[in-house]
PDB file of C-alpha atoms in Angstrom:
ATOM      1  CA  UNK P   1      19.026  27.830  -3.308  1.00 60.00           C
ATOM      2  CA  UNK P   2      17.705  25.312  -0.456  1.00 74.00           C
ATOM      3  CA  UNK P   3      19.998  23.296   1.102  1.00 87.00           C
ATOM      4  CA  UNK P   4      18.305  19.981   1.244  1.00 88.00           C
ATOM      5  CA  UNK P   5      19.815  18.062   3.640  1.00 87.00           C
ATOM      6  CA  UNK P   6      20.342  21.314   6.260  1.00 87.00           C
ATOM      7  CA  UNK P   7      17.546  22.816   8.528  1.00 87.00           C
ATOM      8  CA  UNK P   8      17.955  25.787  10.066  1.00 81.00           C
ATOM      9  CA  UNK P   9      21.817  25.311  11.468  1.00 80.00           C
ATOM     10  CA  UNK P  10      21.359  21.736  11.740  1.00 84.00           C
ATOM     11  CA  UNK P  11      23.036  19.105   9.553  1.00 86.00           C
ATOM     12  CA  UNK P  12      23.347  15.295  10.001  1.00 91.00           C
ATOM     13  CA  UNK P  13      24.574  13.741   7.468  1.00 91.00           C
ATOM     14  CA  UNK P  14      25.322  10.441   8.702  1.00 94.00           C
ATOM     15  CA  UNK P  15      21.866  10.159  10.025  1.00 94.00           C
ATOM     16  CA  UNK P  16      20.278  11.248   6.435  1.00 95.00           C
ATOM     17  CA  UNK P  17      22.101   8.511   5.255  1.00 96.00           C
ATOM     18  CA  UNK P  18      20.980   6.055   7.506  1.00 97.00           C
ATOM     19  CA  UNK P  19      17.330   7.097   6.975  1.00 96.00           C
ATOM     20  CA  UNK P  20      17.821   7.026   3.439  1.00 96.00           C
ATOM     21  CA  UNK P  21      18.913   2.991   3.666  1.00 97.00           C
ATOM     22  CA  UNK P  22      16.316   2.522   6.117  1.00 96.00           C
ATOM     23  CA  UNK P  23      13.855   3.949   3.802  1.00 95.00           C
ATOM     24  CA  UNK P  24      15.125   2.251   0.244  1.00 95.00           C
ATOM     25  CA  UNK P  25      15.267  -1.413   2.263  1.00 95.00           C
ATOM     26  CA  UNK P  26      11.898  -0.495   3.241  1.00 91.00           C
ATOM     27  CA  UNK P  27      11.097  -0.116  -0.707  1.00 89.00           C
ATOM     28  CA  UNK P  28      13.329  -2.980  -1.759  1.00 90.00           C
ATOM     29  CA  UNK P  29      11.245  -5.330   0.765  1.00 90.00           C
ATOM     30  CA  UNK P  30       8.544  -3.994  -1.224  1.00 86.00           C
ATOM     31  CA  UNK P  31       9.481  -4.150  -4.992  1.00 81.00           C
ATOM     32  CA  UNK P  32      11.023  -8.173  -3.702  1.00 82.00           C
ATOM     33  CA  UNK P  33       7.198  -8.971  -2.629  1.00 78.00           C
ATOM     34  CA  UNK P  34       5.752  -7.703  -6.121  1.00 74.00           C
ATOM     35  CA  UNK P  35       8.635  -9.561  -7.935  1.00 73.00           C
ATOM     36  CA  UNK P  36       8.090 -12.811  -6.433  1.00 70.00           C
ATOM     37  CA  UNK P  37       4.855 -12.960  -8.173  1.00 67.00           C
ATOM     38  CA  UNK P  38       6.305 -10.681 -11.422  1.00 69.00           C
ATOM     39  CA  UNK P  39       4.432 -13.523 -13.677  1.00 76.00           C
ATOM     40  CA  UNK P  40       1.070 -12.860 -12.308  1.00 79.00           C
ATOM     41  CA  UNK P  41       1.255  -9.302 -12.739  1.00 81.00           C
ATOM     42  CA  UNK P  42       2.639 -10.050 -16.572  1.00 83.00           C
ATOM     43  CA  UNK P  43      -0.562 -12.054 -17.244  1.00 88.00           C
ATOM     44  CA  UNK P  44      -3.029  -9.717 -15.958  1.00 92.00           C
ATOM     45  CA  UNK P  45      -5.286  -7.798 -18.015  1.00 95.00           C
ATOM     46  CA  UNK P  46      -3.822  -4.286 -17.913  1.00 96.00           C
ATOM     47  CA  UNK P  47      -5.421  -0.544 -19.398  1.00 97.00           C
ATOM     48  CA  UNK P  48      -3.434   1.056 -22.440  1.00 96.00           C
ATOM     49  CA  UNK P  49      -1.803   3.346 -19.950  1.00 97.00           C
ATOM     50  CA  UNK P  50      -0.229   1.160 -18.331  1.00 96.00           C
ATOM     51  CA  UNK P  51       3.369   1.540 -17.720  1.00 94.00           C
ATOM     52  CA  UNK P  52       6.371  -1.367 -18.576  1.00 90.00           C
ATOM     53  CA  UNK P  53       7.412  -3.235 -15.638  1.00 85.00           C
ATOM     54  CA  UNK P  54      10.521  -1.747 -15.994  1.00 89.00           C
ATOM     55  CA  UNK P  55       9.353   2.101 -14.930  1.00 94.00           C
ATOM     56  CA  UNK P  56       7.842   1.064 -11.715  1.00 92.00           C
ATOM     57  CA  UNK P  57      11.503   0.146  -9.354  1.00 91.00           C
ATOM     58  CA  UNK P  58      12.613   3.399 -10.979  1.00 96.00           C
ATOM     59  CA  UNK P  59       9.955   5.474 -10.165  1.00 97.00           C
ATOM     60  CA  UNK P  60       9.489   3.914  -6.250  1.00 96.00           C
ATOM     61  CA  UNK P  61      13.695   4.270  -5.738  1.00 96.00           C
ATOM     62  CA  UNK P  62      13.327   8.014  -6.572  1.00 98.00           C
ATOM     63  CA  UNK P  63       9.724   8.227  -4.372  1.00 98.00           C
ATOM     64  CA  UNK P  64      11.421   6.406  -1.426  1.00 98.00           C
ATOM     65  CA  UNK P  65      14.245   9.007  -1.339  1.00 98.00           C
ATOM     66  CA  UNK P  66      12.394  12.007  -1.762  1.00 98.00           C
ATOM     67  CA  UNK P  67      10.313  10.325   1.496  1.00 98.00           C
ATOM     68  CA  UNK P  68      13.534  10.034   3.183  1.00 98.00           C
ATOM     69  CA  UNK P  69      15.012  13.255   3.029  1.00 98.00           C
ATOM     70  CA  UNK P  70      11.476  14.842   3.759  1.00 98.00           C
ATOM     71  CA  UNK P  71      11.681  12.144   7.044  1.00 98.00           C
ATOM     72  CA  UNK P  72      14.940  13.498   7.725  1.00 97.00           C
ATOM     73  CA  UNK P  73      14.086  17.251   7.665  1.00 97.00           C
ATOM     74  CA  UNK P  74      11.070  16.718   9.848  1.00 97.00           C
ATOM     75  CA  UNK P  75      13.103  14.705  11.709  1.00 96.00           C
ATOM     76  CA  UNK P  76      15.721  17.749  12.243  1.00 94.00           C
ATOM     77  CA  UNK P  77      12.794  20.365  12.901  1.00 93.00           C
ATOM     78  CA  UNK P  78      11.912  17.713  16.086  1.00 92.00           C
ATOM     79  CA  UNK P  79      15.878  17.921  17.275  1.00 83.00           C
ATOM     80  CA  UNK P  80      15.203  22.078  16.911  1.00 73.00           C
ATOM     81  CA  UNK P  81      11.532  21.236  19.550  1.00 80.00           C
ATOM     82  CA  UNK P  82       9.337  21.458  16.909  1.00 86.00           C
ATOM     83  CA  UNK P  83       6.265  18.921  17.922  1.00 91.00           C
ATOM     84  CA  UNK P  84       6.484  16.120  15.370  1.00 95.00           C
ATOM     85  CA  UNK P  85       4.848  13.534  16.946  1.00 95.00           C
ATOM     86  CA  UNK P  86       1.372  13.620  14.762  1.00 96.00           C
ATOM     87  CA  UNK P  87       3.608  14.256  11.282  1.00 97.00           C
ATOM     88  CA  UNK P  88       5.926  10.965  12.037  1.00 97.00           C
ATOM     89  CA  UNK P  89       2.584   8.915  13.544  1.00 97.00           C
ATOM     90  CA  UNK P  90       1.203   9.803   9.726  1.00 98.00           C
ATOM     91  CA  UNK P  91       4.200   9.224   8.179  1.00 98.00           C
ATOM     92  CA  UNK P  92       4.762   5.601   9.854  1.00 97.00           C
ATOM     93  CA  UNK P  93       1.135   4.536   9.225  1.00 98.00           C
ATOM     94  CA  UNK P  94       1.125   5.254   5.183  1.00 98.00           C
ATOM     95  CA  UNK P  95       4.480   3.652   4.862  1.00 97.00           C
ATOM     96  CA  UNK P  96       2.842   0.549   6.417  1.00 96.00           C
ATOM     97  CA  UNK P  97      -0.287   0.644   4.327  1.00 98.00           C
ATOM     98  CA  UNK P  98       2.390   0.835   1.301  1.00 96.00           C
ATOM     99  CA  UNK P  99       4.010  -2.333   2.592  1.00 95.00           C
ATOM    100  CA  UNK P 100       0.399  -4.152   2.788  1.00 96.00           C
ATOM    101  CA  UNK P 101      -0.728  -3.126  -0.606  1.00 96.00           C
ATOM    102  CA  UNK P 102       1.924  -5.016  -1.850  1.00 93.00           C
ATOM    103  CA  UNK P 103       0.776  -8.274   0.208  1.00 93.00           C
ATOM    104  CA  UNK P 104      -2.711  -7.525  -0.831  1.00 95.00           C
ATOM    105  CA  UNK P 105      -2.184  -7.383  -4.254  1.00 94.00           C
ATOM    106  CA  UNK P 106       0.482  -9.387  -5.293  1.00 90.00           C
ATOM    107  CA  UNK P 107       0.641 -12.172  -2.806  1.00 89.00           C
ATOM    108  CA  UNK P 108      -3.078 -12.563  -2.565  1.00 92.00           C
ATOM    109  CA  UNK P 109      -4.259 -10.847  -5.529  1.00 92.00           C
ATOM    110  CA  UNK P 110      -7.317  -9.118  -4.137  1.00 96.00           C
ATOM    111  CA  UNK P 111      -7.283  -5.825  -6.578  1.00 97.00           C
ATOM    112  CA  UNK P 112     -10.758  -4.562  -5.037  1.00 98.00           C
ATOM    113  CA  UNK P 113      -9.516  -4.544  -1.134  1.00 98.00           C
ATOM    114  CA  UNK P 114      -6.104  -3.425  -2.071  1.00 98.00           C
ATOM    115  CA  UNK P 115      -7.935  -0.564  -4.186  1.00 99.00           C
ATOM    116  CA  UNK P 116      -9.985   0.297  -1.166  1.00 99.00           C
ATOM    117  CA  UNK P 117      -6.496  -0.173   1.161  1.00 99.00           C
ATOM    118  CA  UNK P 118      -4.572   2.016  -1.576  1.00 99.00           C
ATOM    119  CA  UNK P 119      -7.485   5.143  -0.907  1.00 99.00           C
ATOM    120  CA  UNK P 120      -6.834   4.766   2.948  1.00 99.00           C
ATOM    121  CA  UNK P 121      -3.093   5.072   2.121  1.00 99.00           C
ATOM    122  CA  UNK P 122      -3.477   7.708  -0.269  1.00 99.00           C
ATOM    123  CA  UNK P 123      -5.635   9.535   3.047  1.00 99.00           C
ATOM    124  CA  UNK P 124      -2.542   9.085   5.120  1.00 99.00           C
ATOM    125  CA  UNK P 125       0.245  10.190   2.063  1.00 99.00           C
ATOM    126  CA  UNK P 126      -1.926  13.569   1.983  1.00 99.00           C
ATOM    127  CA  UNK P 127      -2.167  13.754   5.873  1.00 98.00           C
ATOM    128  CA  UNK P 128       1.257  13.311   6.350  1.00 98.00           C
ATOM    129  CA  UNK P 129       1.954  16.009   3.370  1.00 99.00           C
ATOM    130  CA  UNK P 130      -0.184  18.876   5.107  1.00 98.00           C
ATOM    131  CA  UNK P 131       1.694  18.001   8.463  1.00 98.00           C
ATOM    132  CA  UNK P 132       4.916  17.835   6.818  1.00 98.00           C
ATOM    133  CA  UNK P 133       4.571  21.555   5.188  1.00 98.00           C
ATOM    134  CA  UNK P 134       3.461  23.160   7.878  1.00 97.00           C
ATOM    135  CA  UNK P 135       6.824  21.666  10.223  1.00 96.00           C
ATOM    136  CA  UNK P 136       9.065  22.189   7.023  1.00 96.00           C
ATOM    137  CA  UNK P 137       7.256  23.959   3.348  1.00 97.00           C
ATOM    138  CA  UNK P 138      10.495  21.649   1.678  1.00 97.00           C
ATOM    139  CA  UNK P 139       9.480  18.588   3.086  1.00 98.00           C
ATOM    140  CA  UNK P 140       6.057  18.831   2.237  1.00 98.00           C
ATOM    141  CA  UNK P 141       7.418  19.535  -1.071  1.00 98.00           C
ATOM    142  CA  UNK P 142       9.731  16.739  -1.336  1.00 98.00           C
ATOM    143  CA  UNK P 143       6.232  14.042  -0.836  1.00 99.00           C
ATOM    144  CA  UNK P 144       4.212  15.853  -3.693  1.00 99.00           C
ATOM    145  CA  UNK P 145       5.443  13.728  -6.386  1.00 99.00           C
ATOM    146  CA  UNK P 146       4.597  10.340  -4.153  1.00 99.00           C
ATOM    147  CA  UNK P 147       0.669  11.800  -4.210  1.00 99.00           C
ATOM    148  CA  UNK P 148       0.731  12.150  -7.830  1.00 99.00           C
ATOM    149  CA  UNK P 149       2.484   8.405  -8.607  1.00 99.00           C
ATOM    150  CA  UNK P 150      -0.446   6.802  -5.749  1.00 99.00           C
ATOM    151  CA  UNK P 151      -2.871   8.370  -7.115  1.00 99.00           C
ATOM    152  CA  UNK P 152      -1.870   7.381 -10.750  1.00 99.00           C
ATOM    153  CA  UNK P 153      -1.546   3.576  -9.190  1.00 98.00           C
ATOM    154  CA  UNK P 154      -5.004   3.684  -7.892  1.00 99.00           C
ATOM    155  CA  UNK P 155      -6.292   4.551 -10.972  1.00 99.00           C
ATOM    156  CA  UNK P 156      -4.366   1.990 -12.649  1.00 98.00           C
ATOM    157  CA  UNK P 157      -5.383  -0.515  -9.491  1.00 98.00           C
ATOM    158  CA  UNK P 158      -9.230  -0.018 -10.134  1.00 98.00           C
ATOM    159  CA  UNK P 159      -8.928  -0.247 -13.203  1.00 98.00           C
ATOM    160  CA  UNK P 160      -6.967  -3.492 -13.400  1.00 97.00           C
ATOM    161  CA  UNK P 161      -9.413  -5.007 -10.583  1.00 98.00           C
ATOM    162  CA  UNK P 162     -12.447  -3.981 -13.035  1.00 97.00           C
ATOM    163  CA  UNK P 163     -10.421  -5.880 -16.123  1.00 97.00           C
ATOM    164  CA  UNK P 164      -9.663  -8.760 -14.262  1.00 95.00           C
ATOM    165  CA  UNK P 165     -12.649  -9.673 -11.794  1.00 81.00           C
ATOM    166  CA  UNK P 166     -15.835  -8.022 -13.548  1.00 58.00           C
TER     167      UNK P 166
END
């Protein structure tokens, strides 16, 4: 069975944990943009498949730690002289792009550019996936279910921008 949170020999717990906090915060800054404007997502004109409000913090809590412990093994392979640097530059930039689809789409409600920002983030997720497999197959692992959920959400985002600006 792997061992999640050990690489090789190496093991830090306390630093897993602070990456994991780091990481959530990161997500809760997130999920408190969207819900600041909760209403205007409520009203819009949403597809069938659509999920409830309710699934989405879920969802992102779980994605956000799955991102963190894949952060943190990466992170270990570094402390064991494994070159990181492109894998955490990837990783750094999508997390961003995350951050501003939120802005984009909640605070100023532009579903096409945050659609076309959301592709360019989805670009970075999968760069940061093939870097993180070939430092650590289990890390790479651990952001495969963060693909499928942004790629679900950019369906869901084009589809919403074509019900509510066509």
């Amino acid at each position: 069975m792997i061992n999640l949170f050990k690489v090789g020999d190496k093991k830090k717990l306390g630093a897993l944990f602070l990456i994991i906090i780091l990481t959530e915060a990161l997500g809760f800054l997130s999920g408190y943009l969207a819900m600041s404007n909760r209403g205007l997502y409520d009203n819009l004109i949403k597809p069938s498949f659509s999920p409830p409000g309710w699934v989405f913090p879920i969802v992102w809590s779980i994605l956000y730690l799955f991102m963190a412990i894949a952060f943190y093994r990466i992170w270990l392979n570094g402390k064991g002289g494994k070159d990181i640097r492109r894998a955490m530059k990837y990783y750094f930039i999508q997390l961003g792009l995350n951050l501003m689809w939120t802005v984009i789409f909640f605070r100023f409600k532009l579903y096409g550019l945050a659609f076309i920002e959301l592709l360019l983030m989805l670009i970075f997720i999968l760069l940061t996936t093939f870097k993180f497999y070939k430092i650590d197959k289990t890390a790479g692992i651990l952001m495969i279910p963060y693909i499928i959920w942004v790629s679900f959400a950019g369906v869901l985002n084009y589809t919403i921008w074509m019900l509510n600006e066509m």
